Amino acid sequence: MIIYFFLGRITEDLVRRRAEHNDCEIFSLEEISLHQQEIEKLEYLDKWCRDLKILYLQNNLIPKIENVGKLKKLEYLNVALNNIERIENLEGCEELKKLDLTANFIGELTSIEALKYNIHLNELFLVGNPCTEFEGYRQYVVATLHQLKCLDSKEIERSERIQALQNYPEVKQKIREQEQAYLLKRAREKEEAQRRMQERKDKKENQMKSKLDFDSNNSSHQAEGGREQEMWRTAEDDEEDRRFWEEPTPYTPESRLETHRYIEEKRRAKDNIRESKKKEKPLQTLVTAEGKVLNVNVPKLHFSLKDDEDNNQIILDLAVYRHLDTSLLDIDVQPTYIRVLVKGKPFQLVLPEEVKPDSSSAKRSQTTGHLVVSMPKVFLLPLSLKCSFSHLFFYCFRSVQVEKLEVDPSKYSFPDVTKIIQEKDRIGQGPIRLQPEKITETKSYVEFENDEDVPPLI
């Protein structure tokens, strides 16, 4: 990606990233959008994407239409807002129906004759090009391209075409004269742009030389005057920016390209300064000189550490940003601690028990984005020891037989509590204990006569 931005060219990686709607497959791609990618050369698409039907290339820095002649199925080509100066190399696009060249630098209007071979071309857009200011521009285009039905969003009437064909020789002569004048003007603009670019290059070299001299003369006072030197350079850069943006320059392909490169140069300079400041920052202490691992949370993320006794593992739940790309996470599990780099910022946590790094696993939640790291413990507890204390005591108690102590009866010295209270006759006292009935003794009387005829008394 970095190579692409510096060179301004189309790469396979760029095309695949823009082909997400086609599962990143480029050989069967029918539509692709490469707009606003700062592309400076059109290439490779005719080899990688032969089935393209729609191609968007607007708002880039393309100076020439090339390497699209093999796209036989191409129906719509949009190259608006580029640096194109003439129409060419489109004869092989047999199915081309719509061509958008809005806001380019086309001054060679006679180059539209190359579009005669595109018999299916219905719509053409040339708004914002220098050629549209030519006298007789529309008449010339309508008379040259008989297959056109719409020019610059305006439908071509049959009467308009008949009239354009009647005046075609005179209009064509005027167009050629205006075109020659424009080409002479462009030649002068190119020379001026070349001279201005050389002056700017020489001035830049002189500034670099003066800065080097300033640094060498003040090397002994670098610590004291470092802030003053930085302020001086900032003021000079601001003055250079002001001169660049306030200087009047014509709107040409060269000035557009120069502006783009100036912006890129400033951006790279700022990135270099930012990187140098990052290098100057002291590194975060993760392990002390004595070898003690510290707890560190530089990204300031919420987390939770859980001891999963059922599975004999430790689980770390780190609240990583939901939309953060997983490639920006670096996880390092050690036996006694875990370290996670989130966009280069370290998160380090000392673990309560020793774990197995090789058996650890990390997962990312698709809903919350949290990072969940499972770390099995080194020491595996038996199944019986995972029970609660009560269950453990119960099982152990059942497995062991209770032994009773034998006591010699002769040495038994405790009093007999059963003989403290003497027993008394208790008849009918208490519903539980039943007393035996008292037998009464019968007395015999002398006067008693036993008569068998008398029945016994009840």
Short mmCIF file of C-alpha atoms in Angstrom, two decimals:
data_model
loop_
_atom_site.label_atom_id
_atom_site.label_comp_id
_atom_site.label_asym_id
_atom_site.label_seq_id
_atom_site.Cartn_x
_atom_site.Cartn_y
_atom_site.Cartn_z
CA MET A 1 0.00 0.00 0.00
CA ILE A 2 2.84 2.40 0.81
CA ILE A 3 4.54 1.58 -2.49
CA TYR A 4 1.33 2.35 -4.30
CA PHE A 5 0.92 5.81 -2.81
CA PHE A 6 4.53 6.78 -3.50
CA LEU A 7 4.59 5.56 -7.08
CA GLY A 8 0.99 6.52 -7.94
CA ARG A 9 0.34 3.33 -9.86
CA ILE A 10 -2.24 0.56 -9.91
CA THR A 11 -1.20 -2.51 -7.93
CA GLU A 12 -2.76 -5.92 -7.61
CA ASP A 13 -3.29 -5.38 -3.90
CA LEU A 14 -5.26 -2.19 -4.61
CA VAL A 15 -7.45 -3.91 -7.21
CA ARG A 16 -8.19 -6.81 -4.85
CA ARG A 17 -9.14 -4.47 -2.03
CA ARG A 18 -11.49 -2.66 -4.42
CA ALA A 19 -13.00 -6.00 -5.51
CA GLU A 20 -14.56 -6.88 -2.15
CA HIS A 21 -18.00 -7.08 -3.76
CA ASN A 22 -16.60 -9.88 -5.97
CA ASP A 23 -14.97 -11.84 -3.11
CA CYS A 24 -11.63 -10.17 -4.00
CA GLU A 25 -11.48 -12.09 -7.29
CA ILE A 26 -10.16 -9.89 -10.09
CA PHE A 27 -10.22 -12.22 -13.11
CA SER A 28 -14.04 -12.19 -13.23
CA LEU A 29 -14.48 -8.58 -12.13
CA GLU A 30 -17.05 -6.60 -14.14
CA GLU A 31 -17.04 -3.28 -12.25
CA ILE A 32 -14.37 -1.48 -10.24
CA SER A 33 -13.98 1.99 -8.75
CA LEU A 34 -10.45 3.43 -8.51
CA HIS A 35 -11.38 7.07 -8.02
CA GLN A 36 -9.35 9.45 -5.81
CA GLN A 37 -6.37 7.09 -5.59
CA GLU A 38 -3.73 9.54 -6.90
CA ILE A 39 -2.98 7.23 -9.83
CA GLU A 40 -0.39 8.64 -12.24
CA LYS A 41 -0.40 5.84 -14.80
CA LEU A 42 -3.13 3.59 -16.21
CA GLU A 43 -1.84 0.02 -16.52
CA TYR A 44 -2.36 -3.72 -15.81
CA LEU A 45 -6.17 -3.61 -15.87
CA ASP A 46 -6.31 -5.01 -19.41
CA LYS A 47 -4.35 -8.05 -18.18
CA TRP A 48 -5.97 -8.67 -14.80
CA CYS A 49 -9.62 -7.74 -15.48
CA ARG A 50 -10.51 -8.75 -19.02
CA ASP A 51 -14.25 -8.87 -18.24
CA LEU A 52 -14.57 -5.27 -17.03
CA LYS A 53 -17.74 -3.49 -18.11
CA ILE A 54 -17.64 -0.39 -15.88
CA LEU A 55 -14.42 1.40 -14.89
CA TYR A 56 -14.31 4.46 -12.61
CA LEU A 57 -10.99 6.39 -12.64
CA GLN A 58 -12.13 9.93 -11.90
CA ASN A 59 -10.16 12.42 -9.81
CA ASN A 60 -6.68 10.98 -10.32
CA LEU A 61 -3.51 12.23 -12.03
CA ILE A 62 -3.66 10.12 -15.22
CA PRO A 63 -1.98 12.02 -18.13
CA LYS A 64 -2.79 9.54 -20.90
CA ILE A 65 -5.42 6.95 -21.87
CA GLU A 66 -3.52 3.69 -22.34
CA ASN A 67 -3.58 -0.05 -21.66
CA VAL A 68 -7.36 -0.38 -21.99
CA GLY A 69 -7.56 -1.52 -25.61
CA LYS A 70 -7.98 -5.18 -24.63
CA LEU A 71 -11.08 -4.53 -22.55
CA LYS A 72 -13.49 -5.74 -25.22
CA LYS A 73 -16.51 -5.77 -22.89
CA LEU A 74 -15.97 -2.27 -21.47
CA GLU A 75 -19.20 -0.25 -21.72
CA TYR A 76 -18.57 2.76 -19.46
CA LEU A 77 -15.27 4.54 -18.85
CA ASN A 78 -15.09 7.47 -16.43
CA VAL A 79 -11.76 9.36 -16.44
CA ALA A 80 -13.07 12.76 -15.36
CA LEU A 81 -10.83 15.14 -13.37
CA ASN A 82 -7.50 13.85 -14.66
CA ASN A 83 -4.61 15.29 -16.72
CA ILE A 84 -5.60 13.83 -20.10
CA GLU A 85 -4.76 16.07 -23.12
CA ARG A 86 -5.95 13.96 -26.06
CA ILE A 87 -8.30 11.06 -26.83
CA GLU A 88 -6.50 7.91 -27.92
CA ASN A 89 -6.09 4.12 -27.55
CA LEU A 90 -9.81 3.36 -27.29
CA GLU A 91 -10.28 1.62 -30.63
CA GLY A 92 -10.18 -1.84 -29.04
CA CYS A 93 -13.06 -1.08 -26.66
CA GLU A 94 -15.66 -2.44 -29.05
CA GLU A 95 -18.62 -2.28 -26.63
CA LEU A 96 -17.93 1.24 -25.30
CA LYS A 97 -21.23 3.11 -24.91
CA LYS A 98 -20.40 5.96 -22.53
CA LEU A 99 -17.19 8.00 -22.15
CA ASP A 100 -16.77 10.69 -19.48
CA LEU A 101 -13.81 13.06 -19.95
CA THR A 102 -15.15 15.94 -17.86
CA ALA A 103 -12.66 18.51 -16.49
CA ASN A 104 -9.51 17.29 -18.21
CA PHE A 105 -7.05 19.23 -20.42
CA ILE A 106 -8.11 18.07 -23.86
CA GLY A 107 -7.08 20.73 -26.39
CA GLU A 108 -6.58 18.51 -29.43
CA LEU A 109 -10.20 18.33 -30.42
CA THR A 110 -9.37 16.56 -33.68
CA SER A 111 -8.31 13.54 -31.57
CA ILE A 112 -12.00 12.64 -31.20
CA GLU A 113 -11.78 11.13 -34.69
CA ALA A 114 -10.28 8.08 -32.96
CA LEU A 115 -13.76 7.43 -31.52
CA LYS A 116 -15.23 6.75 -34.98
CA TYR A 117 -14.38 3.08 -34.51
CA ASN A 118 -16.46 2.86 -31.33
CA ILE A 119 -19.73 2.32 -33.17
CA HIS A 120 -21.75 1.75 -29.96
CA LEU A 121 -20.69 5.05 -28.35
CA ASN A 122 -23.87 6.95 -27.43
CA GLU A 123 -22.80 9.44 -24.76
CA LEU A 124 -19.71 11.67 -24.58
CA PHE A 125 -18.83 14.24 -21.90
CA LEU A 126 -16.19 16.91 -22.61
CA VAL A 127 -17.40 19.66 -20.26
CA GLY A 128 -14.60 21.58 -18.56
CA ASN A 129 -11.97 20.91 -21.24
CA PRO A 130 -10.16 23.71 -23.17
CA CYS A 131 -11.57 22.39 -26.45
CA THR A 132 -15.12 23.28 -25.42
CA GLU A 133 -14.15 26.97 -25.70
CA PHE A 134 -13.33 26.59 -29.39
CA GLU A 135 -15.70 28.23 -31.82
CA GLY A 136 -17.77 25.53 -33.53
CA TYR A 137 -16.85 22.88 -30.94
CA ARG A 138 -20.26 21.22 -30.72
CA GLN A 139 -20.89 21.31 -34.44
CA TYR A 140 -17.55 19.66 -35.12
CA VAL A 141 -18.13 16.84 -32.62
CA VAL A 142 -21.68 16.18 -33.82
CA ALA A 143 -20.57 16.07 -37.44
CA THR A 144 -17.53 13.88 -36.74
CA LEU A 145 -19.15 11.22 -34.54
CA HIS A 146 -22.31 10.07 -36.33
CA GLN A 147 -23.12 7.42 -33.68
CA LEU A 148 -23.42 9.95 -30.84
CA LYS A 149 -26.87 10.51 -29.35
CA CYS A 150 -25.92 12.75 -26.43
CA LEU A 151 -23.07 15.28 -26.01
CA ASP A 152 -22.41 16.94 -22.64
CA SER A 153 -25.76 15.77 -21.24
CA LYS A 154 -27.62 17.35 -24.16
CA GLU A 155 -29.42 15.20 -26.69
CA ILE A 156 -28.38 15.63 -30.33
CA GLU A 157 -31.32 16.49 -32.59
CA ARG A 158 -31.51 15.22 -36.16
CA SER A 159 -31.73 18.76 -37.49
CA GLU A 160 -28.62 19.72 -35.50
CA ARG A 161 -26.62 16.93 -37.10
CA ILE A 162 -27.81 17.84 -40.62
CA GLN A 163 -26.78 21.45 -40.11
CA ALA A 164 -23.40 20.41 -38.63
CA LEU A 165 -22.68 18.20 -41.64
CA GLN A 166 -23.51 21.03 -44.04
CA ASN A 167 -20.97 23.38 -42.38
CA TYR A 168 -18.42 20.68 -41.56
CA PRO A 169 -15.53 21.81 -43.87
CA GLU A 170 -15.55 25.41 -42.60
CA VAL A 171 -15.97 24.35 -38.95
CA LYS A 172 -13.14 21.82 -39.25
CA GLN A 173 -10.77 24.46 -40.60
CA LYS A 174 -11.57 26.82 -37.71
CA ILE A 175 -11.08 24.03 -35.19
CA ARG A 176 -7.63 23.21 -36.61
CA GLU A 177 -6.52 26.86 -36.41
CA GLN A 178 -7.67 27.20 -32.80
CA GLU A 179 -6.08 23.90 -31.95
CA GLN A 180 -2.70 25.01 -33.28
CA ALA A 181 -2.87 28.19 -31.24
CA TYR A 182 -3.69 26.19 -28.14
CA LEU A 183 -0.79 23.78 -28.72
CA LEU A 184 1.65 26.72 -28.98
CA LYS A 185 0.27 28.06 -25.70
CA ARG A 186 0.69 24.64 -24.07
CA ALA A 187 4.31 24.47 -25.23
CA ARG A 188 5.03 27.77 -23.50
CA GLU A 189 3.22 26.58 -20.35
CA LYS A 190 5.33 23.41 -20.26
CA GLU A 191 8.55 25.43 -20.57
CA GLU A 192 7.41 27.74 -17.78
CA ALA A 193 6.47 24.83 -15.58
CA GLN A 194 9.85 23.20 -16.19
CA ARG A 195 11.67 26.42 -15.31
CA ARG A 196 9.60 26.91 -12.15
CA MET A 197 10.20 23.32 -11.08
CA GLN A 198 13.95 23.70 -11.57
CA GLU A 199 13.99 26.92 -9.55
CA ARG A 200 12.08 25.28 -6.76
CA LYS A 201 14.47 22.32 -6.80
CA ASP A 202 17.53 24.58 -6.61
CA LYS A 203 15.97 26.60 -3.82
CA LYS A 204 15.21 23.43 -1.90
CA GLU A 205 18.82 22.26 -2.23
CA ASN A 206 20.10 25.62 -0.98
CA GLN A 207 17.76 25.44 2.02
CA MET A 208 18.95 21.94 2.85
CA LYS A 209 22.56 23.08 2.60
CA SER A 210 21.94 26.06 4.88
CA LYS A 211 20.20 23.84 7.41
CA LEU A 212 23.14 21.43 7.42
CA ASP A 213 25.55 24.33 7.97
CA PHE A 214 23.38 25.65 10.77
CA ASP A 215 23.32 22.24 12.43
CA SER A 216 27.10 21.81 12.20
CA ASN A 217 27.79 25.29 13.63
CA ASN A 218 25.42 24.77 16.53
CA SER A 219 26.20 21.15 17.32
CA SER A 220 27.91 22.14 20.59
CA HIS A 221 24.82 24.04 21.73
CA GLN A 222 22.30 21.52 20.44
CA ALA A 223 20.75 20.86 23.84
CA GLU A 224 20.37 24.57 24.65
CA GLY A 225 19.21 25.83 21.27
CA GLY A 226 17.16 22.84 20.14
CA ARG A 227 13.86 24.58 20.80
CA GLU A 228 14.97 27.78 19.06
CA GLN A 229 16.14 25.80 16.05
CA GLU A 230 12.81 23.99 15.84
CA MET A 231 10.90 27.27 16.03
CA TRP A 232 13.10 28.76 13.29
CA ARG A 233 12.42 25.78 11.00
CA THR A 234 8.68 25.93 11.67
CA ALA A 235 8.57 29.65 10.81
CA GLU A 236 10.52 29.01 7.61
CA ASP A 237 8.19 26.19 6.58
CA ASP A 238 5.16 28.40 7.22
CA GLU A 239 6.67 31.13 5.06
CA GLU A 240 7.33 28.61 2.29
CA ASP A 241 3.73 27.39 2.47
CA ARG A 242 2.43 30.92 2.25
CA ARG A 243 4.56 31.72 -0.83
CA PHE A 244 3.56 28.48 -2.56
CA TRP A 245 -0.18 28.91 -2.12
CA GLU A 246 -0.25 32.64 -2.83
CA GLU A 247 1.86 32.45 -5.99
CA PRO A 248 -0.39 32.80 -9.08
CA THR A 249 -0.01 29.83 -11.41
CA PRO A 250 -2.04 28.76 -14.45
CA TYR A 251 -4.26 25.70 -14.16
CA THR A 252 -2.33 23.12 -16.15
CA PRO A 253 -1.51 19.41 -15.81
CA GLU A 254 1.95 20.41 -14.58
CA SER A 255 0.65 22.73 -11.85
CA ARG A 256 -1.87 20.13 -10.74
CA LEU A 257 0.84 17.49 -10.49
CA GLU A 258 3.18 19.95 -8.74
CA THR A 259 0.51 20.74 -6.14
CA HIS A 260 -0.08 17.08 -5.48
CA ARG A 261 3.64 16.35 -5.02
CA TYR A 262 4.07 19.37 -2.77
CA ILE A 263 1.25 18.16 -0.52
CA GLU A 264 2.74 14.66 -0.47
CA GLU A 265 6.16 16.06 0.42
CA LYS A 266 4.73 18.04 3.33
CA ARG A 267 2.79 15.02 4.52
CA ARG A 268 5.89 12.82 4.47
CA ALA A 269 7.86 15.49 6.34
CA LYS A 270 5.20 15.60 9.06
CA ASP A 271 5.19 11.82 9.26
CA ASN A 272 8.97 11.78 9.66
CA ILE A 273 8.78 14.35 12.44
CA ARG A 274 6.07 12.34 14.15
CA GLU A 275 8.10 9.15 13.88
CA SER A 276 11.20 10.85 15.24
CA LYS A 277 9.20 12.13 18.22
CA LYS A 278 7.92 8.62 18.85
CA LYS A 279 11.48 7.31 18.85
CA GLU A 280 12.53 9.98 21.30
CA LYS A 281 9.90 8.89 23.81
CA PRO A 282 11.28 6.62 26.56
CA LEU A 283 10.25 3.01 26.21
CA GLN A 284 7.70 1.70 28.65
CA THR A 285 9.29 -0.40 31.40
CA LEU A 286 7.74 -3.87 31.27
CA VAL A 287 10.34 -5.84 33.24
CA THR A 288 12.55 -4.33 35.92
CA ALA A 289 16.31 -4.79 36.09
CA GLU A 290 15.78 -7.40 38.81
CA GLY A 291 13.55 -9.43 36.47
CA LYS A 292 10.22 -8.51 38.06
CA VAL A 293 7.33 -8.37 35.58
CA LEU A 294 5.12 -5.30 35.97
CA ASN A 295 1.42 -4.80 35.35
CA VAL A 296 1.04 -2.27 32.52
CA ASN A 297 -2.07 -0.91 30.75
CA VAL A 298 -0.87 1.77 28.31
CA PRO A 299 -3.92 1.55 25.96
CA LYS A 300 -6.16 2.03 29.04
CA LEU A 301 -8.53 -0.83 28.24
CA HIS A 302 -11.01 -2.45 30.60
CA PHE A 303 -10.32 -6.11 31.33
CA SER A 304 -11.36 -8.99 33.55
CA LEU A 305 -9.38 -12.03 34.72
CA LYS A 306 -11.40 -15.15 35.56
CA ASP A 307 -10.23 -18.38 37.19
CA ASP A 308 -12.20 -21.17 35.48
CA GLU A 309 -11.84 -24.04 37.97
CA ASP A 310 -14.11 -26.38 36.04
CA ASN A 311 -11.82 -26.34 33.00
CA ASN A 312 -8.64 -25.66 35.01
CA GLN A 313 -7.75 -22.51 33.06
CA ILE A 314 -7.41 -18.74 33.38
CA ILE A 315 -9.47 -16.53 31.04
CA LEU A 316 -8.55 -12.93 30.17
CA ASP A 317 -11.30 -10.75 28.66
CA LEU A 318 -9.75 -7.59 27.18
CA ALA A 319 -12.19 -4.88 25.99
CA VAL A 320 -10.47 -4.13 22.67
CA TYR A 321 -12.05 -1.47 20.44
CA ARG A 322 -14.80 -3.00 18.37
CA HIS A 323 -13.69 -1.65 14.96
CA LEU A 324 -9.95 -2.22 15.54
CA ASP A 325 -8.41 -4.48 12.93
CA THR A 326 -7.18 -7.80 14.34
CA SER A 327 -3.87 -7.41 12.50
CA LEU A 328 -3.03 -4.56 14.91
CA LEU A 329 -3.08 -6.97 17.89
CA ASP A 330 0.01 -8.92 18.97
CA ILE A 331 -0.44 -11.49 21.78
CA ASP A 332 2.42 -13.03 23.75
CA VAL A 333 1.56 -15.58 26.47
CA GLN A 334 4.32 -16.53 28.91
CA PRO A 335 4.10 -19.02 31.80
CA THR A 336 3.75 -16.28 34.42
CA TYR A 337 2.32 -13.30 32.47
CA ILE A 338 0.54 -12.23 29.29
CA ARG A 339 1.39 -9.29 27.03
CA VAL A 340 -0.89 -7.80 24.35
CA LEU A 341 0.24 -5.05 22.00
CA VAL A 342 -2.71 -2.92 20.84
CA LYS A 343 -1.49 -0.73 17.97
CA GLY A 344 1.96 -0.94 19.52
CA LYS A 345 0.78 0.01 23.02
CA PRO A 346 1.56 -2.72 25.59
CA PHE A 347 -0.95 -4.31 27.95
CA GLN A 348 0.79 -6.63 30.41
CA LEU A 349 -0.66 -8.61 33.30
CA VAL A 350 0.98 -10.95 35.81
CA LEU A 351 -0.95 -14.22 36.14
CA PRO A 352 -1.87 -15.74 39.55
CA GLU A 353 -0.78 -19.21 38.49
CA GLU A 354 1.59 -20.71 35.95
CA VAL A 355 -0.02 -21.48 32.58
CA LYS A 356 0.82 -23.37 29.39
CA PRO A 357 1.65 -20.90 26.57
CA ASP A 358 1.59 -23.58 23.83
CA SER A 359 -1.95 -24.69 24.72
CA SER A 360 -3.36 -21.17 25.06
CA SER A 361 -5.87 -19.82 22.54
CA ALA A 362 -7.13 -16.35 21.61
CA LYS A 363 -10.51 -15.45 20.09
CA ARG A 364 -12.19 -12.21 19.03
CA SER A 365 -15.86 -11.48 19.65
CA GLN A 366 -17.71 -10.52 16.47
CA THR A 367 -20.28 -8.45 18.36
CA THR A 368 -18.27 -6.60 21.01
CA GLY A 369 -14.78 -6.89 19.59
CA HIS A 370 -13.42 -8.12 22.93
CA LEU A 371 -10.30 -10.28 22.94
CA VAL A 372 -10.70 -13.50 24.96
CA VAL A 373 -7.51 -15.44 25.79
CA SER A 374 -7.85 -18.89 27.39
CA MET A 375 -4.71 -20.12 29.22
CA PRO A 376 -4.70 -23.67 30.68
CA LYS A 377 -2.97 -24.07 34.02
CA VAL A 378 0.18 -26.14 34.38
CA PHE A 379 -0.90 -28.03 37.52
CA LEU A 380 -3.95 -30.23 36.86
CA LEU A 381 -6.08 -30.96 39.97
CA PRO A 382 -7.71 -34.45 40.32
CA LEU A 383 -11.42 -34.73 39.90
CA SER A 384 -12.06 -35.51 43.60
CA LEU A 385 -10.30 -32.31 44.66
CA LYS A 386 -12.54 -30.16 42.49
CA CYS A 387 -15.56 -30.90 44.74
CA SER A 388 -16.64 -28.66 47.52
CA PHE A 389 -15.28 -29.19 51.06
CA SER A 390 -18.49 -30.73 52.36
CA HIS A 391 -18.66 -33.27 49.56
CA LEU A 392 -15.01 -34.03 49.96
CA PHE A 393 -15.46 -34.65 53.74
CA PHE A 394 -18.51 -36.82 53.10
CA TYR A 395 -16.73 -39.09 50.63
CA CYS A 396 -13.65 -39.37 52.77
CA PHE A 397 -15.72 -40.16 55.91
CA ARG A 398 -17.55 -43.02 54.18
CA SER A 399 -14.36 -44.58 52.90
CA VAL A 400 -12.76 -44.81 56.39
CA GLN A 401 -14.02 -47.24 59.15
CA VAL A 402 -14.32 -45.78 62.66
CA GLU A 403 -12.23 -47.64 65.29
CA LYS A 404 -13.51 -47.76 68.94
CA LEU A 405 -11.26 -47.81 72.02
CA GLU A 406 -11.43 -50.83 74.37
CA VAL A 407 -11.82 -50.01 78.12
CA ASP A 408 -11.13 -52.42 80.98
CA PRO A 409 -14.37 -52.78 83.05
CA SER A 410 -12.39 -53.18 86.28
CA LYS A 411 -10.95 -49.73 85.84
CA TYR A 412 -14.36 -48.18 85.23
CA SER A 413 -14.57 -45.51 88.00
CA PHE A 414 -17.67 -43.63 86.97
CA PRO A 415 -20.66 -43.94 89.37
CA ASP A 416 -23.71 -45.92 88.41
CA VAL A 417 -26.29 -43.26 87.83
CA THR A 418 -29.05 -45.82 87.51
CA LYS A 419 -29.01 -46.50 91.29
CA ILE A 420 -29.10 -42.90 92.52
CA ILE A 421 -32.91 -42.91 92.91
CA GLN A 422 -34.71 -45.93 94.38
CA GLU A 423 -37.63 -47.39 92.51
CA LYS A 424 -41.15 -46.82 93.98
CA ASP A 425 -44.42 -48.35 93.20
CA ARG A 426 -46.06 -46.25 90.62
CA ILE A 427 -49.32 -47.66 89.36
CA GLY A 428 -51.15 -45.99 86.56
CA GLN A 429 -48.74 -43.03 86.49
CA GLY A 430 -47.87 -42.22 82.96
CA PRO A 431 -49.42 -43.40 79.75
CA ILE A 432 -46.23 -44.96 78.40
CA ARG A 433 -45.18 -47.34 81.21
CA LEU A 434 -47.84 -49.94 82.09
CA GLN A 435 -47.74 -51.33 85.64
CA PRO A 436 -48.93 -54.90 86.43
CA GLU A 437 -52.28 -55.30 88.22
CA LYS A 438 -52.19 -55.84 92.05
CA ILE A 439 -53.56 -59.26 92.96
CA THR A 440 -55.88 -59.09 96.01
CA GLU A 441 -55.94 -61.99 98.33
CA THR A 442 -59.46 -63.49 98.88
CA LYS A 443 -60.50 -64.36 102.42
CA SER A 444 -62.59 -67.40 103.15
CA TYR A 445 -65.60 -67.08 105.41
CA VAL A 446 -66.93 -69.90 107.61
CA GLU A 447 -70.56 -69.09 106.81
CA PHE A 448 -69.87 -69.36 103.04
CA GLU A 449 -71.70 -72.24 101.38
CA ASN A 450 -71.00 -73.14 97.83
CA ASP A 451 -74.21 -73.92 96.01
CA GLU A 452 -73.66 -75.25 92.54
CA ASP A 453 -77.18 -74.36 91.40
CA VAL A 454 -76.45 -70.67 91.91
CA PRO A 455 -74.71 -69.11 88.92
CA PRO A 456 -71.38 -67.33 89.51
CA LEU A 457 -71.44 -63.62 90.14
CA ILE A 458 -69.84 -61.40 87.54
#
